[in-house]
Coordinates of C-alpha atoms in Angstrom, one line a residue:
M17 CA -94.7 -0.4 54.2
A18 CA -98.2 -1.0 55.4
D19 CA -101.0 0.9 53.6
N20 CA -103.4 0.8 56.5
L21 CA -101.9 3.1 59.1
S22 CA -103.5 4.0 62.4
S23 CA -103.2 7.3 64.1
S24 CA -100.8 5.8 66.6
D25 CA -98.3 5.4 63.7
A26 CA -98.3 9.1 63.1
V27 CA -95.2 11.1 63.8
D28 CA -95.4 14.6 65.1
V29 CA -94.0 16.1 61.9
A30 CA -93.2 14.9 58.4
I31 CA -90.6 17.1 56.7
I32 CA -90.9 16.9 52.9
G33 CA -87.5 17.7 51.4
A34 CA -84.0 16.8 52.8
G35 CA -82.1 19.7 51.4
P36 CA -80.4 22.2 53.8
T37 CA -83.6 23.7 55.1
G38 CA -85.3 20.3 55.6
L39 CA -82.2 18.9 57.4
F40 CA -82.1 21.9 59.7
A41 CA -85.8 21.6 60.4
A42 CA -85.3 18.0 61.4
F43 CA -82.6 19.0 63.8
Y44 CA -84.7 21.8 65.3
A45 CA -87.7 19.5 65.6
G46 CA -85.5 17.2 67.5
L47 CA -84.6 20.0 69.9
R48 CA -88.4 20.4 70.5
Q49 CA -88.6 16.6 71.3
M50 CA -90.8 16.0 68.2
S51 CA -90.9 12.6 66.4
I52 CA -89.8 13.1 62.8
K53 CA -90.0 11.6 59.3
L54 CA -87.8 13.1 56.7
I55 CA -88.9 12.3 53.2
D56 CA -87.2 13.2 49.9
S57 CA -87.6 12.1 46.3
L58 CA -83.8 12.0 45.7
E59 CA -81.7 9.0 46.7
M60 CA -79.4 11.1 48.9
P61 CA -79.9 13.9 51.3
G62 CA -78.6 17.4 50.7
G63 CA -80.8 18.6 47.9
Q64 CA -79.0 20.9 45.4
L65 CA -75.9 21.0 47.7
T66 CA -75.1 17.3 46.8
T67 CA -76.8 16.9 43.4
L68 CA -75.8 20.1 41.6
Y69 CA -72.6 21.5 43.0
P70 CA -71.0 19.4 45.8
E71 CA -67.6 21.0 45.2
K72 CA -68.9 24.6 45.0
Y73 CA -68.0 26.9 47.9
I74 CA -70.9 28.5 49.8
Y75 CA -70.1 31.9 51.2
D76 CA -73.3 33.1 52.9
V77 CA -73.8 30.7 55.8
A78 CA -73.2 32.2 59.2
G79 CA -70.1 31.0 60.9
F80 CA -68.3 29.8 57.8
P81 CA -66.1 32.2 55.8
K82 CA -66.6 29.6 53.1
V83 CA -67.7 26.0 53.1
L84 CA -67.9 23.3 50.4
A85 CA -71.5 22.4 49.6
K86 CA -70.9 18.7 50.3
E87 CA -69.3 19.5 53.6
L88 CA -72.2 21.8 54.6
S89 CA -74.6 19.0 53.6
D90 CA -72.6 16.4 55.6
N91 CA -72.6 18.7 58.7
L92 CA -76.3 19.4 58.4
L93 CA -77.0 15.7 58.1
Q94 CA -74.9 14.9 61.2
Q95 CA -76.7 17.6 63.1
A96 CA -80.1 16.3 62.1
M97 CA -79.3 12.7 62.8
Q98 CA -78.6 13.4 66.5
Y99 CA -82.4 13.0 67.1
H100 CA -82.8 9.9 65.0
P101 CA -85.4 11.0 62.5
T102 CA -86.8 8.3 60.2
V103 CA -85.3 9.0 56.8
C104 CA -87.2 7.9 53.7
L105 CA -85.2 8.6 50.5
G106 CA -86.2 7.9 46.9
E107 CA -89.9 8.6 47.8
Q108 CA -91.9 11.3 46.0
V109 CA -94.9 12.5 48.0
R110 CA -97.9 12.3 45.6
D111 CA -100.7 13.6 47.7
L112 CA -101.8 14.6 51.2
I113 CA -105.1 13.4 52.8
F114 CA -106.3 14.9 56.0
D115 CA -108.5 12.8 58.4
E116 CA -110.7 15.0 60.6
G117 CA -111.3 12.3 63.2
S118 CA -107.6 11.6 64.0
R119 CA -106.4 15.1 63.0
T120 CA -103.6 13.5 61.0
Y121 CA -102.4 13.6 57.4
T122 CA -101.6 10.6 55.3
L123 CA -98.8 11.2 52.8
N124 CA -99.1 8.9 49.9
T125 CA -95.7 8.5 48.2
S126 CA -94.2 6.5 45.3
S127 CA -93.3 3.8 47.8
G128 CA -96.3 3.6 50.2
A129 CA -97.8 5.9 52.8
H130 CA -96.8 7.8 56.0
R131 CA -98.9 9.4 58.7
A132 CA -98.1 12.7 60.4
R133 CA -99.8 15.1 62.7
S134 CA -98.1 18.1 61.0
I135 CA -96.1 18.7 57.9
I136 CA -93.3 21.1 56.9
I137 CA -92.6 21.4 53.2
S138 CA -89.0 22.3 52.5
A139 CA -88.8 21.0 48.9
G140 CA -86.4 23.7 47.6
V141 CA -87.5 24.9 44.2
G142 CA -89.5 21.7 43.6
A143 CA -88.6 19.5 40.6
F144 CA -85.8 21.1 38.6
S145 CA -83.7 20.5 35.5
P146 CA -81.0 22.7 33.9
K147 CA -81.8 24.9 30.9
T148 CA -79.9 23.3 28.1
L149 CA -78.2 24.8 25.0
P150 CA -80.5 25.3 22.1
L151 CA -78.1 23.7 19.7
S152 CA -79.1 20.6 17.7
N153 CA -75.8 18.8 18.4
A154 CA -75.5 19.7 22.1
P155 CA -76.8 16.3 23.4
Q156 CA -74.0 14.4 21.7
Y157 CA -71.4 16.3 23.7
E158 CA -73.1 15.9 27.1
G159 CA -70.6 14.2 29.3
H160 CA -68.0 14.5 26.5
G161 CA -66.9 18.1 27.2
L162 CA -70.4 19.7 27.7
Y163 CA -71.5 20.1 31.3
Y164 CA -74.4 21.6 33.2
F165 CA -73.3 20.5 36.6
V166 CA -69.9 20.2 38.3
K167 CA -69.5 17.0 40.3
S168 CA -65.8 17.2 40.7
I169 CA -63.4 20.1 40.1
S170 CA -60.7 17.7 39.1
T171 CA -62.7 17.1 35.8
F172 CA -61.5 20.5 34.7
A173 CA -58.0 20.4 35.9
G174 CA -55.5 21.6 33.3
K175 CA -58.2 22.2 30.7
K176 CA -59.4 25.1 28.6
V177 CA -62.9 25.8 29.9
L178 CA -65.6 28.1 28.5
I179 CA -68.3 29.1 31.0
V180 CA -71.6 30.4 29.7
G181 CA -73.7 32.5 32.0
G182 CA -73.8 35.6 34.3
G183 CA -75.4 34.5 37.5
D184 CA -74.0 33.4 40.9
S185 CA -73.1 29.8 39.7
A186 CA -71.3 31.0 36.6
V187 CA -69.3 33.6 38.5
D188 CA -68.5 31.2 41.4
W189 CA -67.3 28.5 39.0
A190 CA -65.1 31.0 37.2
N191 CA -63.5 31.8 40.6
M192 CA -63.1 28.2 41.6
L193 CA -61.9 26.8 38.3
S194 CA -59.4 29.6 37.5
P195 CA -56.7 28.2 39.8
V196 CA -56.9 24.6 38.5
A197 CA -57.8 25.0 34.8
Q198 CA -55.3 25.9 32.1
Q199 CA -57.6 28.7 31.0
V200 CA -61.1 29.9 31.9
T201 CA -63.1 32.1 29.6
L202 CA -66.5 33.4 30.7
I203 CA -69.0 34.8 28.3
H204 CA -72.2 36.7 29.2
R205 CA -74.8 38.3 26.9
R206 CA -74.9 41.5 29.0
D207 CA -72.3 43.6 30.9
Q208 CA -74.1 43.2 34.2
F209 CA -73.8 40.1 36.3
R210 CA -76.6 38.6 38.5
A211 CA -74.2 37.6 41.2
H212 CA -73.0 38.9 44.6
E213 CA -70.8 42.0 44.1
D214 CA -67.8 40.6 46.0
S215 CA -67.8 37.4 43.8
V216 CA -67.8 39.6 40.6
V217 CA -64.9 41.7 42.0
K218 CA -62.9 38.5 42.7
M219 CA -63.7 37.2 39.2
R220 CA -62.4 40.4 37.6
E221 CA -59.2 40.1 39.7
S222 CA -58.7 36.4 38.7
A223 CA -57.0 35.0 35.6
A224 CA -60.4 34.3 34.0
R225 CA -61.0 36.0 30.6
I226 CA -64.3 37.8 30.8
K227 CA -66.2 38.6 27.5
T228 CA -69.4 40.5 28.1
F229 CA -72.0 41.0 25.3
H230 CA -70.9 37.6 24.0
E231 CA -73.0 34.6 23.3
L232 CA -72.4 31.0 22.1
R233 CA -73.0 30.3 18.4
S234 CA -71.9 26.7 18.0
I235 CA -69.8 23.8 19.4
S236 CA -67.9 21.1 17.6
G237 CA -65.5 18.3 18.0
N238 CA -64.7 14.7 16.9
G239 CA -66.3 12.5 19.5
R240 CA -65.4 15.1 22.2
L241 CA -66.0 18.8 22.4
E242 CA -63.0 20.6 20.9
S243 CA -64.0 24.1 19.9
A244 CA -66.7 26.7 20.5
T245 CA -67.7 29.7 18.3
I246 CA -68.8 32.8 20.2
F247 CA -70.1 36.1 18.9
D248 CA -70.4 39.7 20.0
N249 CA -74.1 40.4 20.0
R250 CA -73.5 44.0 19.1
S251 CA -71.1 43.8 16.2
K252 CA -72.0 40.1 15.3
A253 CA -68.2 39.4 15.0
E254 CA -67.4 35.8 15.6
E255 CA -64.4 34.1 17.3
T256 CA -63.6 30.4 17.5
L257 CA -62.1 29.2 20.8
E258 CA -60.1 26.0 21.3
V259 CA -61.8 24.4 24.4
D260 CA -61.8 21.1 26.3
A261 CA -65.0 21.8 28.2
V262 CA -68.0 24.1 28.1
L263 CA -69.8 24.6 31.4
V264 CA -73.3 26.0 30.9
N265 CA -75.0 27.9 33.8
I266 CA -78.0 29.6 32.2
G267 CA -80.6 28.7 34.8
F268 CA -83.1 26.0 35.6
H269 CA -86.6 24.9 34.7
N270 CA -88.5 24.2 37.9
S271 CA -92.0 23.1 38.7
L272 CA -94.0 22.3 41.8
G273 CA -94.8 18.8 40.5
P274 CA -97.4 17.1 42.6
I275 CA -97.3 20.0 45.2
K276 CA -99.6 22.0 43.0
N277 CA -102.4 19.5 43.6
W278 CA -102.2 19.6 47.4
G279 CA -104.9 22.2 47.9
L280 CA -102.4 24.9 49.0
E281 CA -102.6 28.6 48.1
L282 CA -99.9 29.3 45.6
E283 CA -98.3 32.4 44.3
G284 CA -96.6 31.7 41.0
S285 CA -94.5 28.6 41.5
A286 CA -94.2 28.9 45.3
I287 CA -96.4 28.1 48.3
K288 CA -97.9 31.2 50.0
V289 CA -97.2 31.4 53.7
D290 CA -97.8 33.9 56.5
G291 CA -95.3 35.2 59.1
M292 CA -95.6 31.9 61.1
M293 CA -94.7 29.9 57.9
Q294 CA -98.3 28.5 57.9
T295 CA -99.8 27.6 54.6
S296 CA -103.5 27.7 53.8
R297 CA -104.1 24.2 55.1
P298 CA -104.2 23.5 58.9
G299 CA -101.0 21.9 60.3
I300 CA -99.0 22.4 57.1
F301 CA -96.1 24.7 57.1
A302 CA -93.4 25.6 54.6
A303 CA -89.9 26.9 54.7
G304 CA -87.0 27.7 52.3
D305 CA -87.1 28.4 48.6
I306 CA -90.4 26.5 48.1
C307 CA -92.4 29.3 49.9
T308 CA -93.1 32.9 49.4
A309 CA -94.2 35.9 51.6
A310 CA -93.8 39.6 51.6
G311 CA -90.1 40.5 51.8
K312 CA -89.0 37.0 51.0
L313 CA -85.3 36.4 50.2
Q314 CA -84.2 33.0 48.8
L315 CA -81.1 32.5 50.8
S316 CA -79.8 29.6 52.8
A317 CA -79.6 31.9 55.9
T318 CA -83.2 32.8 55.7
G319 CA -84.2 29.2 55.0
F320 CA -82.6 28.1 58.3
G321 CA -84.5 30.8 60.1
E322 CA -87.8 29.9 58.5
A323 CA -87.2 26.3 59.5
C324 CA -87.0 27.3 63.1
I325 CA -90.2 29.4 62.8
A326 CA -92.1 26.6 61.1
V327 CA -91.0 24.0 63.7
N328 CA -92.0 26.2 66.7
Y329 CA -95.4 26.9 65.3
A330 CA -95.9 23.3 64.3
K331 CA -95.0 22.4 67.9
Q332 CA -97.7 24.8 69.2
Y333 CA -100.2 23.6 66.6
L334 CA -99.8 20.1 68.1
D335 CA -99.8 21.2 71.7
P336 CA -101.3 24.7 72.3
A337 CA -99.9 24.6 75.9
A338 CA -96.3 24.3 74.6
N339 CA -94.1 27.3 74.7
L340 CA -93.7 28.9 71.3
F341 CA -90.1 30.0 72.1
P342 CA -88.2 27.1 73.8
G343 CA -85.3 29.2 74.8
H344 CA -81.7 29.2 73.5
S345 CA -80.0 25.9 72.7
S346 CA -77.1 27.0 74.8
N347 CA -79.4 26.8 77.8
M348 CA -80.6 23.3 77.1

């Protein structure tokens, strides 16, 4: 890729992040007849949908009673590609440089440079990695019975599975694995779950064994994980379970990475935006989990809506004479 780019090389909008919000933003920018570059540091589009839980059902997307994450990602990609955006994968954006003369941004990445007249940041939660078990022997069992992600449900078919956690992921996996595993046991250190109420009800009605006020003490096995010792954090009583797999869902470490050096106003580990999804720098907008504002909810549904808002205001930023609201897609 050429390093010396002229303003004529600039696309209307560069979308940083090819997760669900970024893919929908690319589609909607196509509706507005904008030229698009879609840039992501991962080697495949879809973000967390494809890298963390491709076989997990998503329940809170309008129009789908339930949809597998990988199917949702495939549909979003097909929808976005109708307008032939330039897709640049495996490229991390390192910095953004604004040129006053041409009113364009240069996005320097790990592979070169791109030029854009506006930017939408839809980088999810930024760089992320799972919180791992604080056990000295845990690393030796990773991939040998100890898991932090589920790439394929078939991995757990017919096995005795211990799930550690009490959030949406842990509860959803308990519901999805119960019909295929020989036995599912879920432990959580409290008696309240940080998950959608309906999912918790379904879990309690499933075959999964639920042990609240329980934590993981140790894991062991000869080459592969074979047993786990849990304990009641009230009485300290221990119990050793025969297990084939331990699935840990205790959260993620995330950071903004290079984004924190882009001169944007931040609030905690998120980019601050206004009601038009504008950041503190001209021509830069944000949508999805990466941004924050009063009343913000981190849901796929709100991310899709924010993508539309960001695109429409980016369109008007580029062309003040353009209609902010283009009408309904059914009228196009």
